[in-house]
Short mmCIF file of C-alpha atoms and ligand atoms in Angstrom, two decimals:
data_model
loop_
_atom_site.label_atom_id
_atom_site.label_comp_id
_atom_site.label_asym_id
_atom_site.label_seq_id
_atom_site.Cartn_x
_atom_site.Cartn_y
_atom_site.Cartn_z
CA UNK F 1 19.83 -23.66 2.94
CA UNK F 2 20.90 -21.49 -0.68
CA UNK F 3 20.24 -17.70 -0.24
CA UNK F 4 17.40 -16.65 -3.01
CA UNK F 5 17.75 -13.34 -4.29
CA UNK F 6 15.23 -12.37 -6.50
CA UNK F 7 14.89 -8.78 -8.83
CA UNK F 8 11.27 -7.57 -8.44
CA UNK F 9 9.33 -4.93 -10.17
CA UNK F 10 6.37 -2.94 -9.46
CA UNK F 11 5.18 -0.34 -11.73
CA UNK F 12 1.67 -0.50 -11.11
CA UNK F 13 0.00 3.22 -10.44
CA UNK F 14 2.71 6.37 -11.13
CA UNK F 15 6.04 4.59 -9.33
CA UNK F 16 8.22 3.45 -11.91
CA UNK F 17 10.38 0.37 -9.40
CA UNK F 18 12.90 -2.25 -8.60
CA UNK F 19 14.63 -4.07 -6.11
CA UNK F 20 16.57 -6.74 -5.30
CA UNK F 21 15.75 -8.78 -1.88
CA UNK F 22 17.74 -11.90 -0.64
CA UNK F 23 15.46 -14.86 0.82
CA UNK F 24 12.10 -12.43 1.37
CA UNK F 25 13.67 -10.50 4.83
CA UNK F 26 16.84 -8.73 3.31
CA UNK F 27 16.61 -6.05 0.99
CA UNK F 28 19.97 -5.29 -0.91
CA UNK F 29 18.24 -2.31 -2.44
CA UNK F 30 15.87 -0.39 -3.17
CA UNK F 31 15.02 2.07 -6.17
CA UNK F 32 12.03 3.67 -6.73
CA UNK F 33 12.23 6.56 -9.88
CA UNK F 34 8.76 8.68 -9.08
CA UNK F 35 6.34 10.46 -10.89
CA UNK F 36 4.84 13.36 -8.48
CA UNK F 37 6.35 16.49 -10.55
CA UNK F 38 4.60 15.43 -14.02
CA UNK F 39 1.12 13.90 -12.56
CA UNK F 40 0.94 17.30 -10.04
CA UNK F 41 1.04 19.15 -13.66
CA UNK F 42 -2.57 17.61 -13.67
CA UNK F 43 -3.84 17.31 -9.43
CA UNK F 44 -4.06 13.45 -10.84
CA UNK F 45 -2.49 10.57 -12.21
CA UNK F 46 -2.91 10.57 -15.95
CA UNK F 47 -2.65 6.67 -17.21
CA UNK F 48 -1.19 6.97 -20.32
CA UNK F 49 1.64 9.26 -18.93
CA UNK F 50 2.13 6.68 -16.47
CA UNK F 51 1.90 4.22 -18.95
CA UNK F 52 5.44 6.03 -21.36
CA UNK F 53 7.15 7.08 -17.36
CA UNK F 54 7.24 3.29 -16.64
CA UNK F 55 8.73 1.99 -20.26
CA UNK F 56 11.12 5.12 -20.13
CA UNK F 57 12.34 4.56 -16.92
CA UNK F 58 12.02 0.37 -16.95
CA UNK F 59 15.39 -0.43 -17.76
CA UNK F 60 17.34 2.24 -15.93
CA UNK F 61 16.09 1.39 -12.51
CA UNK F 62 16.75 -2.22 -13.42
CA UNK F 63 19.99 -1.44 -14.04
CA UNK F 64 20.51 0.33 -11.26
CA UNK F 65 18.50 -1.37 -8.16
CA UNK F 66 21.23 -4.19 -9.72
CA UNK F 67 24.33 -2.16 -9.81
CA UNK F 68 22.95 -0.61 -6.21
CA UNK F 69 23.10 -5.44 -4.86
CA UNK F 70 26.63 -5.01 -6.59
CA UNK F 71 24.71 -7.34 -8.65
CA UNK F 72 24.29 -8.78 -12.37
CA UNK F 73 21.01 -10.95 -14.18
CA UNK F 74 23.42 -13.83 -14.08
CA UNK F 75 23.04 -13.62 -9.95
CA UNK F 76 19.41 -13.06 -9.89
CA UNK F 77 17.22 -17.06 -8.96
CA UNK F 78 13.74 -15.46 -9.92
CA UNK F 79 11.69 -11.97 -11.32
CA UNK F 80 8.79 -11.10 -9.41
CA UNK F 81 6.57 -8.80 -10.42
CA UNK F 82 3.22 -7.33 -10.41
CA UNK F 83 0.87 -8.51 -12.45
CA UNK F 84 -2.71 -6.32 -10.57
CA UNK F 85 -5.02 -4.83 -8.88
CA UNK F 86 -3.15 -1.42 -10.11
CA UNK F 87 -3.58 0.78 -14.13
CA UNK F 88 -3.54 -2.10 -16.80
CA UNK F 89 -1.13 0.00 -19.24
CA UNK F 90 1.73 0.81 -16.36
CA UNK F 91 1.15 -2.83 -14.76
CA UNK F 92 2.15 -4.33 -18.57
CA UNK F 93 5.46 -2.89 -18.96
CA UNK F 94 6.64 -4.26 -15.40
CA UNK F 95 5.08 -7.16 -16.91
CA UNK F 96 6.08 -7.16 -19.78
CA UNK F 97 9.66 -6.53 -18.80
CA UNK F 98 9.70 -9.76 -16.18
CA UNK F 99 9.16 -12.55 -18.75
CA UNK F 100 11.76 -10.97 -21.08
CA UNK F 101 13.85 -10.95 -18.43
CA UNK F 102 12.62 -14.58 -17.36
CA UNK F 103 13.04 -15.80 -20.53
CA UNK F 104 16.22 -14.56 -21.82
CA UNK F 105 18.00 -15.58 -18.72
CA UNK F 106 15.77 -18.56 -18.04
CA UNK F 107 15.16 -18.27 -14.57
CA UNK F 108 11.43 -18.36 -12.31
CA UNK F 109 9.21 -15.82 -13.23
CA UNK F 110 6.03 -15.21 -10.33
CA UNK F 111 3.38 -13.13 -10.59
CA UNK F 112 2.93 -10.89 -7.47
CA UNK F 113 -0.20 -9.25 -6.09
CA UNK F 114 0.26 -5.88 -5.53
CA UNK F 115 -1.45 -5.76 -1.75
CA UNK F 116 0.16 -8.76 -0.82
CA UNK F 117 3.29 -6.89 -1.45
CA UNK F 118 1.89 -4.43 0.68
CA UNK F 119 1.23 -6.88 3.61
CA UNK F 120 4.78 -8.33 2.65
CA UNK F 121 6.56 -4.91 2.83
CA UNK F 122 5.63 -6.26 7.10
CA UNK F 123 7.81 -9.11 7.35
CA UNK F 124 11.10 -7.03 5.45
CA UNK F 125 11.02 -4.26 8.59
CA UNK F 126 9.94 -6.78 10.94
CA UNK F 127 11.72 -10.09 10.98
CA UNK F 128 10.07 -12.27 13.35
CA UNK F 129 6.66 -11.91 12.34
CA UNK F 130 4.82 -14.63 10.97
CA UNK F 131 1.44 -15.38 10.57
CA UNK F 132 -0.97 -15.88 10.93
CA UNK F 133 -1.44 -12.23 12.19
CA UNK F 134 -4.76 -9.01 10.99
CA UNK F 135 -3.47 -6.32 8.80
CA UNK F 136 -5.33 -3.51 7.96
CA UNK F 137 -4.44 -2.71 4.19
CA UNK F 138 -5.12 1.17 3.50
CA UNK F 139 -3.39 2.19 0.66
CA UNK F 140 -4.68 4.79 -2.57
CA UNK F 141 -7.06 1.58 -3.83
CA UNK F 142 -7.84 0.07 -1.37
CA UNK F 143 -8.86 -0.51 3.16
CA UNK F 144 -9.11 -3.68 3.62
CA UNK F 145 -8.79 -5.60 7.07
CA UNK F 146 -7.37 -9.13 6.68
CA UNK F 147 -6.40 -11.97 8.70
CA UNK F 148 -3.41 -13.28 7.31
CA UNK F 149 -3.78 -16.78 7.71
CA UNK F 150 -0.57 -17.91 6.22
CA UNK F 151 2.13 -17.04 4.08
CA UNK F 152 0.08 -16.28 0.87
CA UNK F 153 -3.40 -17.11 2.26
CA UNK F 154 -6.07 -14.43 3.23
CA UNK F 155 -9.01 -13.82 4.71
CA UNK F 156 -10.51 -10.07 3.98
CA UNK F 157 -12.74 -9.64 7.42
CA UNK F 158 -14.47 -5.83 5.54
CA UNK F 159 -13.45 -3.07 3.38
CA UNK F 160 -14.72 -0.25 2.21
CA UNK F 161 -18.15 0.01 0.33
CA UNK F 162 -17.44 3.76 -1.46
CA UNK F 163 -13.66 5.46 -1.12
CA UNK F 164 -10.08 3.79 0.01
CA UNK F 165 -9.04 5.87 2.78
CA UNK F 166 -6.15 7.56 0.58
CA UNK F 167 -8.68 7.91 -1.93
CA UNK F 168 -10.60 10.49 0.34
CA UNK F 169 -7.09 12.11 1.86
CA UNK F 170 -6.58 13.13 -1.46
CA UNK F 171 -9.73 14.20 -2.19
CA UNK F 172 -10.20 16.27 1.07
CA UNK F 173 -6.93 18.19 -0.16
CA UNK F 174 -7.47 19.26 -3.73
CA UNK F 175 -10.89 20.17 -1.57
CA UNK F 176 -9.29 22.28 0.07
CA UNK F 177 -6.97 23.72 -1.75
CA UNK F 178 -3.18 21.22 -0.74
CA UNK F 179 -3.36 19.47 -4.49
CA UNK F 180 -1.44 16.23 -4.99
CA UNK F 181 -0.69 13.96 -3.54
CA UNK F 182 -3.29 15.12 -0.71
CA UNK F 183 -2.29 12.13 1.86
CA UNK F 184 1.99 13.47 2.81
CA UNK F 185 0.64 17.10 2.35
CA UNK F 186 -3.30 16.31 5.17
CA UNK F 187 -0.44 14.45 7.31
CA UNK F 188 1.83 17.85 7.32
CA UNK F 189 -0.67 20.67 7.85
CA UNK F 190 -2.29 18.52 10.52
CA UNK F 191 0.48 19.00 12.36
CA UNK F 192 -0.57 22.66 13.96
CA UNK F 193 -4.65 22.10 13.43
CA UNK F 194 -7.15 21.06 16.19
CA UNK F 195 -8.82 17.24 15.58
CA UNK F 196 -11.60 18.35 17.93
CA UNK F 197 -11.86 21.78 15.13
CA UNK F 198 -15.00 20.63 13.77
CA UNK F 199 -17.19 16.60 14.90
CA UNK F 200 -17.35 15.22 11.03
CA UNK F 201 -19.31 11.81 10.86
CA UNK F 202 -17.60 8.44 11.51
CA UNK F 203 -19.48 6.39 8.93
CA UNK F 204 -21.18 3.06 10.23
CA UNK F 205 -22.23 0.09 8.43
CA UNK F 206 -24.80 -1.73 10.46
CA UNK F 207 -24.61 -5.26 8.24
CA UNK F 208 -20.52 -5.20 8.62
CA UNK F 209 -18.34 -4.34 11.31
CA UNK F 210 -15.62 -4.82 10.23
CA UNK F 211 -16.87 -3.07 6.05
CA UNK F 212 -15.47 0.79 5.76
CA UNK F 213 -16.48 3.89 4.38
CA UNK F 214 -15.25 7.08 3.74
CA UNK F 215 -17.51 8.84 1.04
CA UNK F 216 -19.97 10.21 3.71
CA UNK F 217 -17.08 12.01 5.21
CA UNK F 218 -14.81 13.65 1.89
CA UNK F 219 -19.17 15.12 1.29
CA UNK F 220 -19.33 16.32 4.56
CA UNK F 221 -16.15 17.98 4.55
CA UNK F 222 -16.98 19.67 0.92
CA UNK F 223 -20.74 21.89 2.47
CA UNK F 224 -17.95 22.23 6.07
CA UNK F 225 -16.20 24.39 3.06
CA UNK F 226 -19.18 25.34 1.13
CA UNK F 227 -20.79 26.88 4.37
CA UNK F 228 -17.81 28.44 4.87
CA UNK F 229 -17.00 30.29 1.48
CA UNK F 230 -21.26 30.83 0.98
CA UNK F 231 -21.07 32.98 4.61
CA UNK F 232 -17.05 34.78 2.92
CA UNK F 233 -15.19 33.05 5.69
CA UNK F 234 -11.87 31.63 5.28
CA UNK F 235 -11.64 28.12 5.86
CA UNK F 236 -8.52 26.99 8.39
CA UNK F 237 -6.97 24.30 6.23
CA UNK F 238 -4.89 22.52 9.09
CA UNK F 239 -8.15 22.68 11.76
CA UNK F 240 -10.36 21.20 8.73
CA UNK F 241 -7.30 18.68 7.76
CA UNK F 242 -6.50 17.63 11.85
CA UNK F 243 -10.07 17.09 11.65
CA UNK F 244 -10.84 14.78 8.67
CA UNK F 245 -7.77 12.55 10.01
CA UNK F 246 -8.70 11.93 12.54
CA UNK F 247 -12.15 10.85 11.72
CA UNK F 248 -10.18 8.70 8.99
CA UNK F 249 -8.31 7.28 12.52
CA UNK F 250 -11.41 6.71 14.27
CA UNK F 251 -12.63 4.68 11.46
CA UNK F 252 -9.54 2.29 11.08
CA UNK F 253 -9.03 2.41 14.23
CA UNK F 254 -12.11 1.24 15.80
CA UNK F 255 -12.72 -1.47 12.95
CA UNK F 256 -9.77 -3.23 14.09
CA UNK F 257 -9.83 -3.15 17.55
CA UNK F 258 -13.33 -4.19 17.34
CA UNK F 259 -11.79 -7.18 14.87
CA UNK F 260 -9.12 -8.53 17.32
CA UNK F 261 -10.77 -8.61 20.13
CA UNK F 262 -13.08 -10.60 18.35
CA UNK F 263 -11.29 -13.17 16.86
CA UNK F 264 -8.22 -13.36 19.62
CA UNK F 265 -5.30 -12.41 17.53
CA UNK F 266 -2.80 -10.96 19.40
CA UNK F 267 -0.20 -9.41 16.68
CA UNK F 268 -1.13 -6.60 14.37
CA UNK F 269 0.24 -4.79 11.71
CA UNK F 270 -0.29 -2.27 9.26
CA UNK F 271 0.16 -1.82 5.80
CA UNK F 272 -0.40 0.52 2.29
CA UNK F 273 0.55 4.50 1.88
CA UNK F 274 -2.27 5.53 4.75
CA UNK F 275 -0.43 3.48 7.14
CA UNK F 276 3.07 6.01 6.78
CA UNK F 277 0.14 8.84 7.94
CA UNK F 278 2.56 10.03 11.23
CA UNK F 279 -1.24 10.38 13.20
CA UNK F 280 -2.39 6.12 12.28
CA UNK F 281 0.59 5.09 13.37
CA UNK F 282 0.65 6.62 16.78
CA UNK F 283 -3.05 6.18 17.13
CA UNK F 284 -2.48 2.07 16.48
CA UNK F 285 0.21 1.96 18.39
CA UNK F 286 -0.99 3.59 21.34
CA UNK F 287 -4.37 1.63 21.44
CA UNK F 288 -2.10 -1.84 20.78
CA UNK F 289 -0.28 -1.46 23.44
CA UNK F 290 -3.39 -0.73 25.39
CA UNK F 291 -4.30 -3.79 24.49
CA UNK F 292 -1.53 -5.96 25.00
CA UNK F 293 -0.99 -6.38 21.25
CA UNK F 294 2.39 -6.40 19.60
CA UNK F 295 1.92 -3.77 16.47
CA UNK F 296 3.70 -4.32 13.67
CA UNK F 297 4.31 -1.16 10.55
CA UNK F 298 6.73 -1.23 7.56
CA UNK F 299 9.39 2.06 7.25
CA UNK F 300 7.26 5.05 6.26
CA UNK F 301 9.59 4.26 2.29
CA UNK F 302 8.22 0.69 2.76
CA UNK F 303 4.35 1.06 3.04
CA UNK F 304 3.39 3.47 -0.50
CA UNK F 305 4.55 1.83 -3.35
CA UNK F 306 7.73 0.02 -3.94
CA UNK F 307 9.23 -2.94 -5.09
CA UNK F 308 11.21 -4.38 -2.21
CA UNK F 309 7.51 -5.78 -1.32
CA UNK F 310 6.92 -7.76 -5.06
CA UNK F 311 10.34 -9.75 -4.08
CA UNK F 312 9.20 -10.29 -0.30
CA UNK F 313 5.73 -11.57 -1.04
CA UNK F 314 7.73 -13.14 -4.67
CA UNK F 315 10.30 -15.34 -2.65
CA UNK F 316 7.06 -16.46 -0.02
CA UNK F 317 5.40 -18.19 -3.44
CA UNK F 318 8.97 -19.53 -4.57
CA UNK F 319 9.23 -21.40 -2.33
CA UNK F 320 5.81 -23.05 -2.55
CA UNK F 321 6.97 -24.01 -6.03
CA UNK F 322 4.55 -21.26 -7.27
CA UNK F 323 5.44 -19.95 -10.88
CA UNK F 324 3.74 -17.90 -13.25
CA UNK F 325 3.97 -19.12 -17.25
CA UNK F 326 4.60 -16.20 -20.02
CA UNK F 327 0.93 -16.04 -20.28
CA UNK F 328 0.34 -13.63 -17.30
CA UNK F 329 -1.07 -10.83 -17.80
CA UNK F 330 -1.25 -7.38 -16.27
CA UNK F 331 -4.93 -7.70 -13.85
CA UNK F 332 -5.58 -3.92 -13.04
CA UNK F 333 -8.84 -5.42 -10.84
CA UNK F 334 -7.38 -8.97 -9.57
CA UNK F 335 -9.00 -9.54 -5.88
CA UNK F 336 -6.29 -10.00 -3.05
CA UNK F 337 -6.21 -14.47 -3.37
CA UNK F 338 -7.10 -14.39 -6.49
CA UNK F 339 -4.39 -16.19 -8.82
O1 KG4 K 1 0.36 2.40 -1.70
P1 KG4 K 1 0.36 3.60 -2.14
O2 KG4 K 1 1.95 3.78 -2.31
O3 KG4 K 1 -0.46 2.57 -3.33
C1 KG4 K 1 -1.51 2.60 -4.37
O4 KG4 K 1 -1.43 1.79 -4.15
O5 KG4 K 1 -2.95 3.10 -3.86
O6 KG4 K 1 -0.84 4.55 -1.55
C2 KG4 K 1 -1.11 5.95 -2.65
C3 KG4 K 1 -2.03 6.48 -1.71
C4 KG4 K 1 -2.63 7.80 -1.41
O7 KG4 K 1 -3.22 8.53 -1.67
C5 KG4 K 1 -1.46 8.64 -0.80
O8 KG4 K 1 -1.93 9.93 -0.74
C6 KG4 K 1 -2.10 7.98 0.79
O9 KG4 K 1 -1.19 6.85 0.18
N1 KG4 K 1 -0.43 8.25 0.61
C7 KG4 K 1 -1.26 8.97 2.66
C8 KG4 K 1 -0.06 9.55 2.56
N2 KG4 K 1 1.15 8.92 2.34
C9 KG4 K 1 0.92 8.29 0.79
N3 KG4 K 1 -2.43 9.10 2.81
C10 KG4 K 1 -1.48 9.68 4.61
N4 KG4 K 1 -0.53 10.54 5.38
C11 KG4 K 1 0.12 9.87 4.55
N5 KG4 K 1 1.37 10.05 5.34
ZN1 ZN K 2 0.18 0.86 -3.44
#
């Protein structure tokens, strides 16, 4: 069978990324230009700045992805691009670029769902992984417990009712003075903290065992900080961070393990930026091992936003004959499974 080489583009938030992926699983290049430094000045992602930076970065990033893969556009069989969900102005930069290349080179265009990309990162680092399996997607904008029924076929078992897990990490990090980007900073300082120092709530949703809620947890942490402030006490940042992180991990693990027990699936994967968290990875590995469940996770660099995962998702769509036309548009609130 002929190899299918896909050039993938990702620009949904604050990373401009391009990659060349062969047959959905082999990454020839994976270039990520992060805008973290500039957004750090503002304490979070400023959408208008993100769009402008994507415009500046996109051509050099694509050129580097092609040269790292020792290819030119003439070697590429199809273009994959994230078209939602995400920041509309940011998404539009990638979508317009992908359409232009597809038109100029007369090669197929495939619009990819960003969350589907996160799930597919697992196919790159776990060559033997095939659906069906259960996947927990935990990113800055999403917390979804999903049955991956087949390539490109998803059933959502549960999702967050309020904040996404990554959003909770970012908000708590800001409140305890760690700043942006919050997730990696909480991960780092938690190593020196006591996860039992504070008992923060693990919300339960009575009408859906698989749904999540993190806003109460975030408020509990804020209350703890305010109470300490009123008493003139210093807060122990590593202890608060570690206790908060433990509460998030417990909430994620409980839902996922219930889903595995009730559905009988024997394969479980994690995906998204929060899946790069040290405690998340080690707890899931331990809990899956106890139950005889095979545990999969992408390498850390493929958990956070990148284009290689988009190239993987695009390949499985390509194989099914899915093609986008030049009406493809950015859809900021695109739902998983929607086309
Ligand atoms: O998947 P991602 O790169 O972008 C979205 O699609 O949202 O996820 C970004 C989120 C941010 O909220 C970030 O704080 C969180 O993932 N994150 C982490 C870690 N690395 C990134 N959260 C906890 N621990 C980490 N090590
Ligand atoms: Zn993402």
